């Protein structure tokens, strides 16, 4: 969340995330959100007109955090790196960001199943731009000789799929959350670039 949001409004949004995770959007009430935020229910309605508005405010405030800005920066930072180190840097960037944002992402993905407008918002502001950036990055790497001639779309999908699985398998299966992201990123970049076949 950005520092531009009113502190009380931010507290309501953060409390709503906790309540939505525990009870789901449809099962949550503004009274429970107010209790989680430590405020009166009437205070909630001074900042939001409805529970739906709270959800959309969460999404709109959160999406910039996982949007294209941080990925663009990561790509700029690996401009002079070789192919494997570049992939490793980008994967580590995404893993750290997603792990730190898991509660928000979980709310968005769960509620997107029931809200087409929310699903479209996520697709337009996060999924599609990030996929395009990764495709362009890989295609450019192929042209520059960093990567062999691969399908940029498939390669981008592979990276995103692994990161999503890695983050949510740890979250839902209660696996070790303190695993070194550098180690994980190094392992994936090695598999992506060299495969798993034994070398002579």
Coordinates of N, CA and C in Angstrom, one line a residue:
X1 N 0.8 -1.2 0.0 CA 0.0 0.0 0.0 C 0.9 1.2 0.0
X2 N 0.4 2.3 -0.5 CA 1.2 3.5 -0.6 C 0.9 4.4 0.6
X3 N 1.9 5.3 0.9 CA 1.8 6.2 2.0 C 0.8 7.3 1.8
X4 N 0.2 7.3 0.6 CA -0.8 8.4 0.3 C -2.2 8.1 0.9
X5 N -2.4 6.9 1.3 CA -3.7 6.5 1.8 C -3.9 7.0 3.2
X6 N -5.0 7.5 3.6 CA -5.3 7.9 4.9 C -5.1 6.8 5.9
X7 N -4.4 7.0 7.0 CA -4.1 5.9 8.0 C -5.2 5.1 8.4
X8 N -6.4 5.7 8.7 CA -7.6 4.9 9.1 C -8.1 4.1 7.9
X9 N -8.1 4.7 6.8 CA -8.5 3.9 5.6 C -7.6 2.7 5.3
X10 N -6.3 3.0 5.5 CA -5.4 1.9 5.3 C -5.6 0.8 6.3
X11 N -5.8 1.2 7.6 CA -6.1 0.2 8.6 C -7.3 -0.7 8.3
X12 N -8.3 0.0 7.7 CA -9.5 -0.8 7.4 C -9.2 -1.8 6.3
X13 N -8.5 -1.3 5.3 CA -8.1 -2.2 4.1 C -7.3 -3.4 4.6
X14 N -6.3 -3.1 5.5 CA -5.5 -4.2 6.0 C -6.3 -5.2 6.8
X15 N -7.2 -4.7 7.6 CA -8.1 -5.5 8.5 C -9.0 -6.3 7.6
X16 N -9.5 -5.7 6.5 CA -10.4 -6.4 5.6 C -9.7 -7.6 4.9
X17 N -8.4 -7.4 4.6 CA -7.6 -8.5 4.0 C -7.7 -9.7 4.9
X18 N -7.4 -9.5 6.2 CA -7.4 -10.6 7.2 C -8.7 -11.2 7.3
X19 N -9.8 -10.4 7.3 CA -11.1 -11.0 7.5 C -11.5 -11.7 6.2
X20 N -11.2 -11.2 5.0 CA -11.6 -11.9 3.8 C -10.8 -13.2 3.7
X21 N -9.6 -13.3 4.1 CA -8.9 -14.5 4.1 C -9.5 -15.6 5.0
X22 N -9.9 -15.1 6.2 CA -10.5 -16.1 7.1 C -11.9 -16.5 6.7
X23 N -12.7 -15.6 6.2 CA -14.2 -15.9 6.0 C -14.6 -15.8 4.6
X24 N -13.7 -15.4 3.7 CA -14.1 -15.1 2.3 C -14.8 -13.8 2.2
X25 N -14.9 -13.3 1.0 CA -15.5 -12.0 0.8 C -17.0 -12.0 1.2
X26 N -17.7 -13.0 0.7 CA -19.2 -13.1 0.9 C -19.5 -13.4 2.4
X27 N -18.6 -14.1 3.1 CA -18.9 -14.4 4.5 C -18.5 -13.3 5.5
X28 N -17.7 -12.3 5.0 CA -17.2 -11.3 5.9 C -18.3 -10.2 6.1
X29 N -18.2 -9.5 7.2 CA -19.1 -8.3 7.4 C -18.3 -7.1 7.8
X30 N -18.9 -5.9 7.5 CA -18.2 -4.7 7.9 C -18.0 -4.6 9.4
X31 N -18.9 -5.2 10.2 CA -18.7 -5.2 11.6 C -17.4 -5.9 12.0
X32 N -17.2 -7.1 11.4 CA -16.0 -7.9 11.6 C -14.7 -7.1 11.2
X33 N -14.8 -6.4 10.1 CA -13.7 -5.7 9.6 C -13.4 -4.5 10.5
X34 N -14.4 -3.9 11.0 CA -14.2 -2.8 12.0 C -13.6 -3.3 13.3
X35 N -14.0 -4.5 13.8 CA -13.4 -5.1 15.0 C -12.0 -5.4 14.7
X36 N -11.7 -5.9 13.6 CA -10.3 -6.3 13.3 C -9.4 -5.1 13.2
X37 N -10.0 -3.9 12.8 CA -9.2 -2.7 12.6 C -9.2 -1.9 14.0
X38 N -10.0 -2.3 14.9 CA -10.0 -1.7 16.2 C -10.8 -0.3 16.2
X39 N -11.8 -0.3 15.3 CA -12.6 1.0 15.2 C -14.1 0.7 15.2
X40 N -14.9 1.7 15.3 CA -16.3 1.5 15.3 C -16.8 1.2 13.8
X41 N -17.9 0.5 13.7 CA -18.3 0.2 12.3 C -18.7 1.4 11.6
X42 N -19.2 2.4 12.3 CA -19.5 3.7 11.6 C -18.3 4.4 10.9
X43 N -17.2 4.2 11.5 CA -15.9 4.7 11.0 C -15.6 4.1 9.6
X44 N -16.0 2.8 9.5 CA -15.7 2.2 8.2 C -16.5 2.9 7.1
X45 N -17.8 3.3 7.4 CA -18.6 3.9 6.4 C -18.3 5.4 6.2
X46 N -17.5 5.9 7.0 CA -17.0 7.3 6.7 C -15.9 7.3 5.6
X47 N -15.3 6.1 5.4 CA -14.3 5.9 4.4 C -14.7 5.1 3.2
X48 N -15.7 4.2 3.4 CA -16.1 3.4 2.3 C -17.7 3.3 2.3
X49 N -18.3 3.2 1.1 CA -19.7 3.1 1.1 C -20.2 1.7 1.2
X50 N -19.3 0.7 1.0 CA -19.8 -0.7 1.1 C -18.6 -1.6 1.2
X51 N -18.9 -2.9 1.4 CA -17.8 -3.9 1.5 C -17.2 -4.1 0.1
X52 N -18.0 -4.0 -0.9 CA -17.4 -4.1 -2.3 C -16.4 -3.0 -2.6
X53 N -16.7 -1.8 -2.1 CA -15.7 -0.7 -2.3 C -14.4 -0.9 -1.6
X54 N -14.5 -1.6 -0.4 CA -13.3 -1.9 0.3 C -12.5 -2.9 -0.5
X55 N -13.1 -3.9 -1.0 CA -12.4 -4.9 -1.8 C -11.7 -4.2 -3.0
X56 N -12.4 -3.4 -3.7 CA -11.8 -2.7 -4.9 C -10.7 -1.8 -4.5
X57 N -10.8 -1.1 -3.4 CA -9.8 -0.3 -2.9 C -8.5 -1.1 -2.6
X58 N -8.7 -2.2 -2.0 CA -7.6 -3.1 -1.7 C -6.9 -3.5 -3.0
X59 N -7.6 -3.9 -4.0 CA -7.1 -4.3 -5.2 C -6.3 -3.2 -5.9
X60 N -7.0 -2.0 -6.0 CA -6.4 -0.9 -6.7 C -5.2 -0.3 -6.0
X61 N -5.2 -0.4 -4.7 CA -4.0 0.0 -3.9 C -2.9 -0.9 -4.0
X62 N -3.2 -2.2 -4.1 CA -2.2 -3.2 -4.1 C -1.6 -3.6 -5.4
X63 N -2.4 -3.5 -6.5 CA -1.9 -3.9 -7.8 C -0.6 -3.2 -8.3
X64 N -0.4 -1.9 -8.0 CA 0.8 -1.3 -8.4 C 2.1 -1.9 -7.7
X65 N 1.9 -2.5 -6.6 CA 3.0 -3.2 -5.9 C 3.5 -4.4 -6.6
X66 N 2.6 -5.1 -7.3 CA 3.0 -6.3 -8.1 C 3.0 -6.1 -9.6
X67 N 2.8 -4.9 -10.0 CA 2.7 -4.5 -11.4 C 4.0 -4.5 -12.1
X68 N 4.0 -3.7 -13.2 CA 5.1 -3.7 -14.1 C 6.3 -2.9 -13.6
X69 N 6.1 -2.0 -12.6 CA 7.2 -1.1 -12.2 C 8.4 -1.9 -11.6
X70 N 8.1 -2.8 -10.7 CA 9.2 -3.5 -10.0 C 9.9 -4.5 -11.0
X71 N 9.1 -5.0 -11.9 CA 9.7 -5.9 -12.9 C 10.6 -5.2 -13.9
X72 N 10.1 -4.0 -14.3 CA 11.0 -3.2 -15.2 C 12.3 -2.9 -14.6
X73 N 12.3 -2.5 -13.3 CA 13.5 -2.2 -12.6 C 14.4 -3.4 -12.5
X74 N 13.8 -4.6 -12.2 CA 14.6 -5.8 -12.1 C 15.3 -6.1 -13.5
X75 N 14.6 -5.9 -14.6 CA 15.1 -6.1 -15.9 C 16.3 -5.1 -16.2
X76 N 16.1 -3.9 -15.8 CA 17.1 -2.9 -16.0 C 18.4 -3.3 -15.2
X77 N 18.2 -3.8 -14.0 CA 19.3 -4.2 -13.2 C 20.1 -5.3 -13.7
X78 N 19.6 -6.1 -14.6 CA 20.3 -7.3 -15.1 C 20.7 -7.1 -16.5
X79 N 20.7 -5.9 -17.0 CA 21.1 -5.6 -18.4 C 22.5 -6.2 -18.8
X80 N 23.4 -6.1 -17.9 CA 24.8 -6.5 -18.2 C 25.1 -7.9 -17.7
X81 N 24.1 -8.6 -17.1 CA 24.3 -9.9 -16.6 C 24.2 -11.0 -17.7
X82 N 24.9 -12.1 -17.5 CA 24.7 -13.2 -18.5 C 23.3 -13.8 -18.4
X83 N 22.9 -14.7 -19.3 CA 21.6 -15.2 -19.3 C 21.1 -15.8 -18.0
X84 N 22.0 -16.7 -17.4 CA 21.5 -17.4 -16.2 C 21.4 -16.5 -15.0
X85 N 22.4 -15.5 -14.9 CA 22.3 -14.6 -13.7 C 21.1 -13.6 -13.9
X86 N 20.8 -13.3 -15.2 CA 19.7 -12.4 -15.4 C 18.3 -13.1 -15.0
X87 N 18.2 -14.3 -15.5 CA 17.0 -15.1 -15.1 C 16.9 -15.2 -13.6
X88 N 18.0 -15.5 -13.0 CA 18.0 -15.7 -11.5 C 17.6 -14.4 -10.8
X89 N 18.1 -13.3 -11.3 CA 17.8 -12.0 -10.6 C 16.3 -11.7 -10.8
X90 N 15.7 -12.0 -11.9 CA 14.3 -11.7 -12.1 C 13.4 -12.6 -11.3
X91 N 13.8 -13.9 -11.2 CA 13.0 -14.8 -10.4 C 13.1 -14.5 -9.0
X92 N 14.3 -14.1 -8.5 CA 14.4 -13.8 -7.1 C 13.6 -12.5 -6.8
X93 N 13.6 -11.6 -7.7 CA 12.8 -10.4 -7.5 C 11.3 -10.7 -7.4
X94 N 10.8 -11.6 -8.2 CA 9.4 -11.9 -8.2 C 9.0 -12.8 -7.0
X95 N 9.9 -13.7 -6.6 CA 9.7 -14.5 -5.4 C 9.6 -13.7 -4.2
X96 N 10.5 -12.8 -4.0 CA 10.5 -11.9 -2.8 C 9.2 -11.1 -2.8
X97 N 8.9 -10.5 -3.9 CA 7.7 -9.6 -4.0 C 6.4 -10.4 -3.7
X98 N 6.3 -11.6 -4.3 CA 5.1 -12.4 -4.1 C 5.0 -12.9 -2.7
X99 N 6.1 -13.4 -2.1 CA 6.1 -13.9 -0.8 C 5.7 -12.8 0.2
X100 N 6.1 -11.6 0.0 CA 5.8 -10.5 0.9 C 4.4 -10.0 0.7
X101 N 3.8 -10.4 -0.4 CA 2.4 -9.9 -0.7 C 1.4 -11.0 -0.8
X102 N 1.7 -12.2 -0.3 CA 0.8 -13.3 -0.4 C -0.6 -13.1 0.1
X103 N -0.8 -12.5 1.2 CA -2.2 -12.3 1.7 C -3.1 -11.5 0.7
X104 N -2.5 -10.4 0.1 CA -3.2 -9.6 -0.8 C -3.5 -10.4 -2.1
X105 N -2.4 -11.1 -2.6 CA -2.6 -11.9 -3.8 C -3.7 -13.0 -3.6
X106 N -3.7 -13.6 -2.5 CA -4.6 -14.7 -2.2 C -6.1 -14.1 -2.3
X107 N -6.3 -13.0 -1.7 CA -7.6 -12.4 -1.7 C -8.0 -12.1 -3.1
X108 N -7.1 -11.5 -3.9 CA -7.4 -11.1 -5.3 C -7.7 -12.4 -6.1
X109 N -6.9 -13.4 -6.0 CA -7.1 -14.6 -6.8 C -8.4 -15.3 -6.4
X110 N -8.7 -15.4 -5.1 CA -9.9 -16.1 -4.7 C -11.1 -15.4 -5.1
X111 N -11.2 -14.1 -4.9 CA -12.4 -13.3 -5.2 C -12.5 -13.1 -6.7
X112 N -11.4 -13.2 -7.5 CA -11.5 -13.1 -8.9 C -12.3 -14.3 -9.5
X113 N -12.4 -15.4 -8.8 CA -13.2 -16.5 -9.3 C -14.7 -16.2 -9.4
X114 N -15.1 -15.2 -8.5 CA -16.5 -14.9 -8.4 C -16.9 -13.5 -9.0
X115 N -15.8 -12.7 -9.3 CA -16.1 -11.3 -9.8 C -15.3 -11.1 -11.1
X116 N -16.0 -11.2 -12.2 CA -15.4 -11.0 -13.5 C -14.7 -9.6 -13.7
X117 N -15.3 -8.6 -13.1 CA -14.6 -7.3 -13.1 C -13.3 -7.3 -12.4
X118 N -13.2 -7.9 -11.3 CA -12.0 -8.0 -10.6 C -11.0 -8.8 -11.3
X119 N -11.4 -9.9 -11.9 CA -10.5 -10.8 -12.7 C -10.0 -10.0 -13.9
X120 N -10.8 -9.2 -14.6 CA -10.3 -8.4 -15.7 C -9.3 -7.4 -15.3
X121 N -9.6 -6.8 -14.1 CA -8.7 -5.8 -13.5 C -7.3 -6.4 -13.3
X122 N -7.3 -7.6 -12.7 CA -6.0 -8.2 -12.4 C -5.3 -8.6 -13.7
X123 N -6.0 -9.1 -14.7 CA -5.5 -9.4 -16.0 C -4.9 -8.2 -16.7
X124 N -5.6 -7.1 -16.7 CA -5.2 -5.9 -17.4 C -4.0 -5.2 -16.8
X125 N -4.0 -5.2 -15.4 CA -3.0 -4.4 -14.7 C -1.8 -5.2 -14.3
X126 N -1.9 -6.5 -14.2 CA -0.8 -7.3 -13.6 C -0.4 -8.4 -14.6
X127 N -1.3 -9.4 -14.9 CA -0.9 -10.5 -15.6 C -0.4 -10.2 -17.0
X128 N -1.2 -9.5 -17.8 CA -0.8 -9.3 -19.2 C 0.4 -8.4 -19.3
X129 N 0.5 -7.3 -18.6 CA 1.8 -6.5 -18.7 C 3.0 -7.2 -18.3
X130 N 2.9 -8.0 -17.2 CA 4.1 -8.8 -16.7 C 4.5 -9.8 -17.8
X131 N 3.5 -10.5 -18.3 CA 3.8 -11.5 -19.3 C 4.5 -10.9 -20.5
X132 N 4.0 -9.7 -20.9 CA 4.6 -9.0 -22.1 C 6.0 -8.6 -21.8
X133 N 6.3 -8.1 -20.6 CA 7.6 -7.7 -20.3 C 8.6 -8.9 -20.3
X134 N 8.1 -10.0 -19.8 CA 9.0 -11.2 -19.8 C 9.2 -11.7 -21.2
X135 N 8.1 -11.7 -22.0 CA 8.3 -12.2 -23.4 C 9.3 -11.3 -24.1
X136 N 9.2 -10.0 -23.9 CA 10.1 -9.1 -24.6 C 11.6 -9.3 -24.1
X137 N 11.7 -9.5 -22.8 CA 13.0 -9.7 -22.2 C 13.7 -10.9 -22.8
X138 N 12.9 -12.0 -22.9 CA 13.4 -13.3 -23.4 C 13.7 -13.2 -24.9
X139 N 12.8 -12.6 -25.6 CA 13.0 -12.4 -27.1 C 14.3 -11.5 -27.3
X140 N 14.5 -10.5 -26.5 CA 15.7 -9.7 -26.7 C 16.9 -10.4 -26.3
X141 N 16.8 -11.3 -25.3 CA 17.9 -12.2 -24.9 C 18.3 -13.1 -26.0
X142 N 17.3 -13.7 -26.7 CA 17.6 -14.6 -27.8 C 18.3 -13.8 -28.9
X143 N 17.9 -12.6 -29.2 CA 18.6 -11.8 -30.3 C 20.0 -11.5 -29.9
X144 N 20.2 -11.2 -28.6 CA 21.6 -10.9 -28.2 C 22.5 -12.1 -27.9
X145 N 21.9 -13.3 -28.1 CA 22.7 -14.5 -27.8 C 22.8 -14.9 -26.4
X146 N 22.0 -14.3 -25.5 CA 22.0 -14.8 -24.1 C 21.3 -16.1 -24.0
X147 N 20.2 -16.3 -24.8 CA 19.4 -17.5 -24.7 C 19.4 -18.2 -26.1
X148 N 19.2 -19.5 -26.0 CA 19.0 -20.1 -27.3 C 17.6 -19.8 -27.9
X149 N 17.3 -20.2 -29.1 CA 16.1 -19.8 -29.8 C 14.9 -20.6 -29.2
X150 N 14.2 -19.9 -28.3 CA 13.0 -20.5 -27.7 C 11.8 -19.7 -27.9
X151 N 10.7 -20.3 -27.6 CA 9.4 -19.5 -27.8 C 9.3 -18.6 -26.5
X152 N 9.3 -17.3 -26.7 CA 9.3 -16.4 -25.6 C 8.0 -16.5 -24.8
X153 N 6.9 -16.8 -25.4 CA 5.6 -16.9 -24.7 C 5.7 -18.1 -23.8
X154 N 6.1 -19.3 -24.3 CA 6.2 -20.5 -23.4 C 7.2 -20.3 -22.3
X155 N 8.3 -19.6 -22.6 CA 9.4 -19.4 -21.6 C 8.8 -18.5 -20.5
X156 N 8.1 -17.4 -20.9 CA 7.5 -16.5 -19.9 C 6.5 -17.2 -19.0
X157 N 5.6 -18.0 -19.7 CA 4.6 -18.8 -18.9 C 5.3 -19.7 -17.9
X158 N 6.4 -20.3 -18.3 CA 7.1 -21.3 -17.4 C 7.6 -20.6 -16.2
X159 N 8.2 -19.4 -16.4 CA 8.7 -18.6 -15.2 C 7.6 -18.2 -14.3
X160 N 6.5 -17.7 -14.9 CA 5.4 -17.2 -14.0 C 4.7 -18.4 -13.3
X161 N 4.6 -19.5 -14.0 CA 3.9 -20.7 -13.4 C 4.7 -21.2 -12.2
X162 N 6.1 -21.3 -12.4 CA 6.9 -21.8 -11.3 C 6.8 -20.9 -10.1
X163 N 6.9 -19.6 -10.3 CA 6.9 -18.6 -9.2 C 5.5 -18.7 -8.5
X164 N 4.4 -18.8 -9.2 CA 3.1 -18.9 -8.6 C 3.0 -20.2 -7.8
X165 N 3.5 -21.3 -8.3 CA 3.4 -22.6 -7.6 C 4.3 -22.5 -6.4
X166 N 5.5 -22.0 -6.5 CA 6.5 -22.0 -5.4 C 5.9 -21.2 -4.2
X167 N 5.3 -20.0 -4.5 CA 4.8 -19.2 -3.5 C 3.6 -19.8 -2.8
X168 N 2.6 -20.3 -3.6 CA 1.4 -20.8 -3.0 C 1.4 -22.2 -2.5
X169 N 2.4 -23.0 -2.9 CA 2.5 -24.3 -2.3 C 3.1 -24.1 -0.9
X170 N 4.0 -23.2 -0.7 CA 4.5 -22.9 0.6 C 3.4 -22.3 1.5
X171 N 2.6 -21.5 1.0 CA 1.5 -20.8 1.7 C 0.4 -21.8 2.2
X172 N -0.1 -22.6 1.2 CA -1.2 -23.5 1.5 C -0.8 -24.8 2.2
X173 N 0.4 -25.2 2.0 CA 0.9 -26.5 2.6 C 1.7 -26.2 3.9
X174 N 1.8 -24.9 4.2 CA 2.5 -24.5 5.4 C 3.9 -25.0 5.4
X175 N 4.6 -24.9 4.3 CA 6.0 -25.3 4.2 C 6.9 -24.2 4.7
X176 N 8.2 -24.4 4.8 CA 9.1 -23.5 5.3 C 9.1 -22.2 4.6
X177 N 8.6 -21.1 5.3 CA 8.5 -19.8 4.7 C 9.9 -19.1 4.7
X178 N 10.9 -19.6 5.4 CA 12.2 -18.9 5.5 C 13.2 -19.4 4.5
X179 N 12.7 -20.2 3.6 CA 13.7 -20.7 2.6 C 14.3 -19.6 1.8
X180 N 15.6 -19.7 1.6 CA 16.4 -18.7 1.0 C 15.9 -18.5 -0.5
X181 N 15.4 -17.3 -0.8 CA 14.9 -17.1 -2.2 C 16.1 -17.1 -3.2
X182 N 17.3 -16.7 -2.8 CA 18.4 -16.8 -3.7 C 18.7 -18.2 -4.1
X183 N 18.6 -19.1 -3.2 CA 18.8 -20.5 -3.5 C 17.8 -21.1 -4.4
X184 N 16.5 -20.7 -4.1 CA 15.4 -21.2 -5.0 C 15.6 -20.6 -6.4
X185 N 15.9 -19.3 -6.5 CA 16.0 -18.7 -7.8 C 17.2 -19.2 -8.6
X186 N 18.3 -19.5 -7.9 CA 19.4 -20.1 -8.6 C 19.1 -21.5 -9.1
X187 N 18.4 -22.3 -8.3 CA 18.0 -23.6 -8.8 C 17.1 -23.6 -10.0
X188 N 16.1 -22.7 -10.0 CA 15.2 -22.6 -11.1 C 15.9 -22.1 -12.3
X189 N 16.7 -21.1 -12.2 CA 17.4 -20.6 -13.4 C 18.3 -21.6 -14.0
X190 N 18.9 -22.4 -13.1 CA 19.8 -23.5 -13.6 C 19.0 -24.5 -14.4
X191 N 17.8 -24.9 -13.9 CA 17.0 -25.9 -14.6 C 16.4 -25.3 -15.9
X192 N 16.0 -24.0 -15.9 CA 15.5 -23.3 -17.1 C 16.5 -23.2 -18.2
X193 N 17.7 -22.9 -17.8 CA 18.8 -22.7 -18.8 C 19.5 -23.9 -19.2
X194 N 19.6 -24.9 -18.3 CA 20.4 -26.1 -18.7 C 19.5 -27.4 -18.7
X195 N 18.3 -27.3 -18.2 CA 17.5 -28.5 -18.2 C 17.9 -29.5 -17.1
X196 N 17.3 -30.7 -17.1 CA 17.6 -31.7 -16.1 C 18.4 -32.9 -16.7
X197 N 18.6 -32.9 -18.0 CA 19.4 -34.0 -18.6 C 20.8 -34.0 -18.1
X198 N 21.4 -35.2 -17.9 CA 22.8 -35.3 -17.4 C 23.7 -34.9 -18.6
X199 N 24.7 -34.0 -18.2 CA 25.6 -33.6 -19.2 C 26.8 -34.5 -19.2
X200 N 27.4 -34.7 -20.4 CA 28.6 -35.6 -20.5 C 29.8 -34.7 -20.1

